[in-house]
CSV table of C-alpha atoms in Angstrom, one decimal:
chain,number,residue,atom,x,y,z
A,1,GLY,CA,-12.8,44.6,23.5
A,2,LYS,CA,-9.1,42.9,24.2
A,3,ARG,CA,-5.8,43.7,22.8
A,4,LEU,CA,-3.8,41.0,22.8
A,5,ILE,CA,0.2,40.1,22.6
A,6,LEU,CA,2.1,37.2,22.7
A,7,MET,CA,3.3,37.6,26.8
A,8,ARG,CA,5.8,36.2,29.0
A,9,ILE,CA,5.1,35.5,32.2
A,10,ALA,CA,7.6,33.7,34.7
A,11,VAL,CA,6.6,32.6,38.6
A,12,ALA,CA,9.0,32.6,40.5
A,13,SER,CA,10.3,32.5,44.3
A,14,GLY,CA,13.1,32.9,46.6
A,15,LYS,CA,12.2,29.8,48.7
A,16,GLY,CA,10.1,26.9,48.1
A,17,GLY,CA,6.6,26.4,50.3
A,18,THR,CA,5.6,30.2,49.4
A,19,GLY,CA,2.3,29.0,47.3
A,20,LYS,CA,4.0,30.1,43.6
A,21,THR,CA,2.6,26.7,41.5
A,22,THR,CA,-1.0,28.6,43.6
A,23,VAL,CA,-0.7,31.5,42.1
A,24,ALA,CA,0.6,30.4,38.3
A,25,VAL,CA,-2.0,27.6,38.3
A,26,ASN,CA,-4.8,30.1,39.3
A,27,LEU,CA,-3.6,32.8,37.2
A,28,ALA,CA,-3.4,30.8,34.2
A,29,VAL,CA,-7.4,29.5,34.8
A,30,SER,CA,-7.7,33.4,35.3
A,31,ALA,CA,-6.7,34.4,32.1
A,32,ALA,CA,-8.2,31.4,30.0
A,33,ARG,CA,-11.8,32.4,31.9
A,34,VAL,CA,-11.2,36.1,30.0
A,35,GLY,CA,-10.9,35.1,26.7
A,36,LEU,CA,-6.9,34.8,26.5
A,37,HIS,CA,-5.2,31.9,25.1
A,38,THR,CA,-2.8,30.9,27.8
A,39,ALA,CA,0.3,28.7,28.9
A,40,TYR,CA,1.5,26.5,31.6
A,41,VAL,CA,4.9,25.9,31.5
A,42,ASP,CA,6.1,23.8,34.3
A,43,CYS,CA,10.0,24.3,34.7
A,44,ASP,CA,9.7,22.8,38.3
A,45,VAL,CA,11.4,19.7,36.5
A,46,GLU,CA,12.7,18.2,40.4
A,47,GLU,CA,9.3,18.0,41.5
A,48,PRO,CA,6.6,19.4,38.3
A,49,ASN,CA,3.1,19.4,39.8
A,50,GLY,CA,0.8,21.9,38.0
A,51,HIS,CA,-0.6,18.6,36.1
A,52,LEU,CA,-2.7,18.0,39.4
A,53,PHE,CA,-4.3,21.2,39.4
A,54,LEU,CA,-4.9,21.6,35.9
A,55,ARG,CA,-6.1,17.5,34.9
A,56,PRO,CA,-4.3,17.3,31.8
A,57,GLU,CA,-5.3,15.5,28.9
A,58,LYS,CA,-2.0,14.0,27.5
A,59,GLY,CA,-0.3,14.9,24.0
A,60,LEU,CA,3.3,14.6,23.4
A,61,SER,CA,5.8,12.6,26.0
A,62,LEU,CA,9.6,13.3,23.7
A,63,PRO,CA,12.9,12.5,26.1
A,64,VAL,CA,15.4,14.8,26.5
A,65,ALA,CA,19.0,13.1,25.9
A,66,VAL,CA,21.7,15.6,26.6
A,67,GLU,CA,25.0,14.8,24.4
A,68,VAL,CA,28.2,13.8,27.0
A,69,PRO,CA,31.5,12.9,25.9
A,70,GLU,CA,33.4,9.3,25.8
A,71,ILE,CA,37.4,9.4,25.0
A,72,ASP,CA,38.4,7.0,22.5
A,73,GLU,CA,41.4,5.7,24.2
A,74,SER,CA,43.1,5.0,20.4
A,75,LEU,CA,43.3,8.8,20.2
A,76,CYS,CA,43.5,10.6,23.8
A,77,THR,CA,46.9,12.0,24.6
A,78,ALA,CA,45.5,13.2,27.9
A,79,CYS,CA,47.3,16.4,27.0
A,80,GLY,CA,44.6,17.5,29.6
A,81,GLU,CA,43.1,20.2,27.8
A,82,CYS,CA,39.3,19.3,27.9
A,83,GLY,CA,39.4,19.0,31.4
A,84,LYS,CA,41.1,22.8,31.7
A,85,ILE,CA,37.7,23.8,29.9
A,86,CYS,CA,35.2,22.0,31.8
A,87,GLU,CA,33.6,24.3,34.1
A,88,PHE,CA,32.2,21.5,35.9
A,89,LYS,CA,34.5,18.9,36.1
A,90,ALA,CA,32.9,16.4,35.0
A,91,ILE,CA,35.9,15.8,33.0
A,92,ALA,CA,39.0,14.9,35.0
A,93,VAL,CA,42.7,14.0,33.3
A,94,LEU,CA,44.5,12.1,36.5
A,95,GLY,CA,48.0,11.4,35.0
A,96,HIS,CA,47.9,9.0,31.2
A,97,GLN,CA,44.0,8.5,31.9
A,98,VAL,CA,41.1,10.8,30.7
A,99,MET,CA,37.7,10.0,32.9
A,100,VAL,CA,34.4,11.4,32.1
A,101,PHE,CA,31.6,12.0,34.7
A,102,PRO,CA,28.5,12.3,32.8
A,103,GLU,CA,26.0,13.0,35.4
A,104,LEU,CA,28.0,16.1,36.1
A,105,CYS,CA,28.3,16.8,32.7
A,106,HIS,CA,25.8,19.9,30.7
A,107,GLY,CA,26.5,19.0,27.7
A,108,CYS,CA,28.1,22.7,26.1
A,109,GLY,CA,30.5,20.5,24.0
A,110,GLY,CA,33.9,22.8,25.3
A,111,CYS,CA,35.9,19.8,25.3
A,112,PHE,CA,34.8,18.9,21.5
A,113,LEU,CA,35.9,21.5,20.6
A,114,VAL,CA,39.6,22.1,22.2
A,115,CYS,CA,40.4,18.4,21.9
A,116,PRO,CA,43.6,18.6,19.7
A,117,ALA,CA,43.1,14.3,19.1
A,118,ASP,CA,39.5,14.6,18.4
A,119,ALA,CA,39.5,12.1,21.3
A,120,MET,CA,36.3,13.0,21.8
A,121,VAL,CA,33.1,10.5,21.3
A,122,SER,CA,29.6,11.6,21.4
A,123,ARG,CA,26.9,9.5,22.6
A,124,LYS,CA,23.4,10.8,24.4
A,125,ARG,CA,22.4,10.1,27.3
A,126,ILE,CA,18.2,10.4,28.6
A,127,SER,CA,17.8,13.0,31.5
A,128,GLY,CA,14.5,13.0,31.4
A,129,ARG,CA,11.8,13.9,28.9
A,130,VAL,CA,9.1,16.6,28.5
A,131,GLU,CA,5.1,16.5,28.4
A,132,THR,CA,2.9,18.4,26.4
A,133,GLY,CA,-1.5,18.0,26.6
A,134,VAL,CA,-4.1,20.6,26.7
A,135,SER,CA,-5.9,21.5,29.7
A,136,ARG,CA,-10.4,22.3,30.0
A,137,VAL,CA,-11.1,23.3,33.3
A,138,ALA,CA,-11.8,26.6,32.4
A,139,SER,CA,-13.5,25.6,29.9
A,140,GLY,CA,-16.9,25.1,31.1
A,141,THR,CA,-17.0,21.5,30.6
A,142,GLY,CA,-16.9,18.5,33.4
A,143,ASP,CA,-17.0,18.8,37.1
A,144,LEU,CA,-16.4,22.1,36.6
A,145,SER,CA,-19.4,23.6,34.4
A,146,SER,CA,-19.8,26.2,36.5
A,147,THR,CA,-17.0,28.6,34.9
A,148,THR,CA,-17.5,30.9,32.8
A,149,GLY,CA,-15.8,31.3,29.3
A,150,ASN,CA,-14.0,28.4,26.9
A,151,GLY,CA,-10.8,28.9,27.3
A,152,GLU,CA,-8.0,26.4,27.4
A,153,ILE,CA,-4.9,25.5,28.3
A,154,SER,CA,-2.3,24.8,26.7
A,155,PHE,CA,0.1,22.2,29.6
A,156,VAL,CA,3.8,21.7,29.0
A,157,GLN,CA,6.3,20.1,31.2
A,158,GLY,CA,9.2,19.0,32.3
A,159,ILE,CA,10.6,15.8,34.2
A,160,LEU,CA,14.0,15.2,35.3
A,161,LYS,CA,15.1,11.3,35.2
A,162,VAL,CA,14.9,10.3,38.7
A,163,ARG,CA,19.1,10.5,40.0
A,164,GLU,CA,20.4,13.3,37.7
A,165,ALA,CA,21.8,15.6,39.0
A,166,MET,CA,21.1,18.5,35.9
A,167,PRO,CA,17.8,19.7,35.4
A,168,LEU,CA,18.8,22.9,32.7
A,169,PRO,CA,19.3,20.4,29.4
A,170,VAL,CA,15.5,19.2,30.4
A,171,ILE,CA,14.3,23.2,31.1
A,172,ARG,CA,15.8,24.2,28.2
A,173,GLU,CA,13.8,21.9,25.7
A,174,VAL,CA,10.4,22.3,27.6
A,175,LYS,CA,10.9,26.0,27.3
A,176,LYS,CA,11.6,25.0,23.6
A,177,MET,CA,8.0,23.2,23.4
A,178,ILE,CA,6.0,26.3,24.9
A,179,PRO,CA,3.9,27.3,21.9
A,180,ASP,CA,2.1,30.2,20.9
A,181,ALA,CA,0.0,32.1,23.2
A,182,ASP,CA,-2.1,35.3,24.3
A,183,LEU,CA,0.1,34.4,27.3
A,184,VAL,CA,2.5,31.7,28.7
A,185,ILE,CA,2.7,31.2,32.6
A,186,ILE,CA,6.4,30.2,33.1
A,187,ASP,CA,6.1,28.1,36.9
A,188,CYS,CA,9.6,27.9,38.0
A,189,PRO,CA,11.6,26.2,39.8
A,190,PRO,CA,11.6,27.7,43.7
A,191,GLY,CA,15.1,29.3,44.5
A,192,ASN,CA,18.2,31.8,42.9
A,193,SER,CA,20.4,29.3,41.0
A,194,CYS,CA,20.7,27.9,37.5
A,195,PRO,CA,17.6,26.2,37.2
A,196,MET,CA,15.6,29.3,38.2
A,197,VAL,CA,17.8,31.3,35.9
A,198,GLU,CA,17.3,29.5,32.9
A,199,SER,CA,13.2,29.7,33.3
A,200,VAL,CA,13.3,33.0,33.7
A,201,ARG,CA,15.6,33.9,31.4
A,202,GLY,CA,13.0,35.4,28.3
A,203,ALA,CA,10.4,36.7,30.4
A,204,ASP,CA,8.8,40.0,30.0
A,205,ARG,CA,8.2,39.5,33.7
A,206,VAL,CA,8.3,38.0,36.6
A,207,ILE,CA,5.7,37.6,39.9
A,208,LEU,CA,7.9,36.9,43.0
A,209,VAL,CA,5.6,35.3,45.4
A,210,THR,CA,7.2,35.2,49.2
A,211,GLU,CA,6.0,35.3,52.3
A,212,PRO,CA,5.9,37.7,55.5
A,213,THR,CA,8.2,35.6,57.3
A,214,PRO,CA,11.8,36.9,57.6
A,215,PHE,CA,13.2,33.8,55.2
A,216,GLY,CA,10.9,34.8,52.3
A,217,LEU,CA,11.9,38.2,52.7
A,218,ASN,CA,15.9,37.4,52.6
A,219,ASP,CA,15.5,34.6,49.8
A,220,LEU,CA,12.8,37.7,48.1
A,221,GLY,CA,16.0,40.4,47.9
A,222,ILE,CA,19.0,38.3,46.0
A,223,ALA,CA,15.9,37.2,43.9
A,224,LEU,CA,15.1,40.6,43.0
A,225,GLU,CA,19.2,41.5,42.9
A,226,THR,CA,19.3,38.9,40.4
A,227,LEU,CA,16.6,39.6,38.4
A,228,SER,CA,18.0,43.6,38.5
A,229,GLU,CA,21.5,42.4,36.6
A,230,MET,CA,20.0,40.4,34.3
A,231,GLY,CA,16.9,43.0,33.4
A,232,ILE,CA,13.7,42.0,34.0
A,233,PRO,CA,11.2,44.0,35.7
A,234,ALA,CA,9.7,42.0,38.8
A,235,ASP,CA,6.4,42.3,40.2
A,236,VAL,CA,6.0,41.1,44.2
A,237,VAL,CA,2.7,39.0,45.7
A,238,MET,CA,3.0,38.5,49.6
A,239,ASN,CA,1.4,35.5,50.4
A,240,ARG,CA,0.3,34.0,53.5
A,241,CYS,CA,-0.9,37.2,55.1
A,242,ASN,CA,-3.5,38.4,57.9
A,243,SER,CA,-6.2,40.7,56.8
A,244,SER,CA,-3.7,43.8,57.3
A,245,ILE,CA,-1.0,42.6,56.8
A,246,GLU,CA,1.2,44.5,59.4
A,247,LYS,CA,3.2,41.5,59.9
A,248,ALA,CA,4.1,41.8,56.2
A,249,GLU,CA,4.2,45.8,56.9
A,250,ASP,CA,7.3,45.7,59.6
A,251,LEU,CA,9.9,43.4,57.9
A,252,TYR,CA,9.6,44.8,54.9
A,253,ARG,CA,9.1,48.4,55.9
A,254,ASP,CA,13.3,49.1,55.0
A,255,LYS,CA,13.4,46.6,51.3
A,256,ASP,CA,13.7,48.4,48.0
A,257,PHE,CA,10.8,47.1,47.1
A,258,GLU,CA,6.5,47.3,46.5
A,259,ILE,CA,3.8,44.4,47.1
A,260,ALA,CA,1.7,44.6,44.0
A,261,ALA,CA,-0.9,42.5,45.9
A,262,ALA,CA,-0.9,40.4,49.1
A,263,ILE,CA,-2.9,37.5,49.4
A,264,GLU,CA,-4.0,36.7,53.2
A,265,GLU,CA,-3.7,33.6,54.9
A,266,SER,CA,-6.3,31.4,54.6
A,267,ARG,CA,-7.5,27.8,55.3
A,268,GLU,CA,-10.2,27.9,53.0
A,269,ILE,CA,-8.0,28.5,50.5
A,270,ALA,CA,-5.3,25.8,51.9
A,271,GLU,CA,-7.3,23.0,51.6
A,272,ILE,CA,-8.6,23.9,48.3
A,273,GLY,CA,-5.3,23.5,47.7
A,274,SER,CA,-4.4,20.7,49.3
A,275,ARG,CA,-6.7,18.4,47.3
A,276,GLY,CA,-5.7,19.5,44.2
A,277,GLY,CA,-8.9,21.9,43.5
A,278,LEU,CA,-9.0,25.6,42.7
A,279,ALA,CA,-9.1,28.6,44.7
A,280,VAL,CA,-10.4,30.7,42.2
A,281,LEU,CA,-13.4,27.9,40.5
A,282,GLU,CA,-14.4,28.0,44.2
A,283,SER,CA,-13.5,31.3,46.5
A,284,ASP,CA,-14.9,34.6,44.7
A,285,ALA,CA,-12.9,36.4,47.4
A,286,PHE,CA,-9.8,35.0,45.8
A,287,ALA,CA,-10.7,34.6,41.7
A,288,GLU,CA,-11.1,38.4,42.3
A,289,LYS,CA,-6.9,38.7,43.8
A,290,MET,CA,-6.0,36.9,41.2
A,291,ASP,CA,-7.9,38.6,38.3
A,292,ARG,CA,-6.5,41.7,39.8
A,293,ILE,CA,-3.0,40.8,40.1
A,294,LEU,CA,-3.9,39.2,35.6
A,295,LYS,CA,-5.0,43.4,35.0
A,296,ASP,CA,-2.1,44.7,37.4
A,297,VAL,CA,0.8,42.8,35.7
A,298,VAL,CA,-0.2,42.2,32.6
A,299,ARG,CA,-1.1,45.0,31.8
A,300,ALA,CA,1.5,46.6,30.1
A,301,GLY,CA,0.7,43.5,27.4
A,302,ILE,CA,-3.3,42.5,27.3
A,303,GLU,CA,-6.0,44.9,28.2
A,304,ILE,CA,-9.1,42.6,29.8
A,305,ASP,CA,-12.6,43.9,29.3
């Protein structure tokens, strides 16, 4: 039998282009196929693409509104307190004039707290939207009737509005919409900056997908250090290795981490992904790899037959 408990796994990468989304969506399908109630959450709000593979039936579409300040000039004394507290330079005090740059505002509300003249007026600005849905790619219906199991995947994604510079408010709203599930897989933004940190916050474990290149391993080291500071355990998946992963071994030999899984470089898998397919449904070898990662990484929370 299976022992099911709620667990959140974030899939991240120190740099872009390592195959993070490929691992995330295929892992979600693997989990659903073995009967786990699975949720896939796309926090890469600047360019979400998990929907291209999971093809969810759309549910809700909700705007994300950021609370930004506006100055009531009749009350403002240009004391400068609002400018001092704003860490993001969204407020500038120039002589007797206070200027607000709403595109830089993170909506923390600090300026409202420190204004002695109550001259800050709140207004809403739409910065993106959150969408929900259900994916049935692992349910044994439609074009994918050859799959096993009857699992469905709950789907949540955020979409940052064009020309917006601040993804964090959208990421926060996406995470508020995470449904209850046996396994939640969070597809994080690439890199090691604030969006990645916000996305992995609250995760039980993180899968870091990297590649056997100097750039990949350099950025992986930064990601591991970041997660160590946050107290979140990490597993490393090395993607695009050759069959003997000799190149990878040479590069990571002096690094302080172990590889939980190595995925060989494969033209077949690349072609499947390029047309929006799911390798776990078309390649037995890749399916076995994902099942092994699922069992190993989720071993602390879920026992799979």
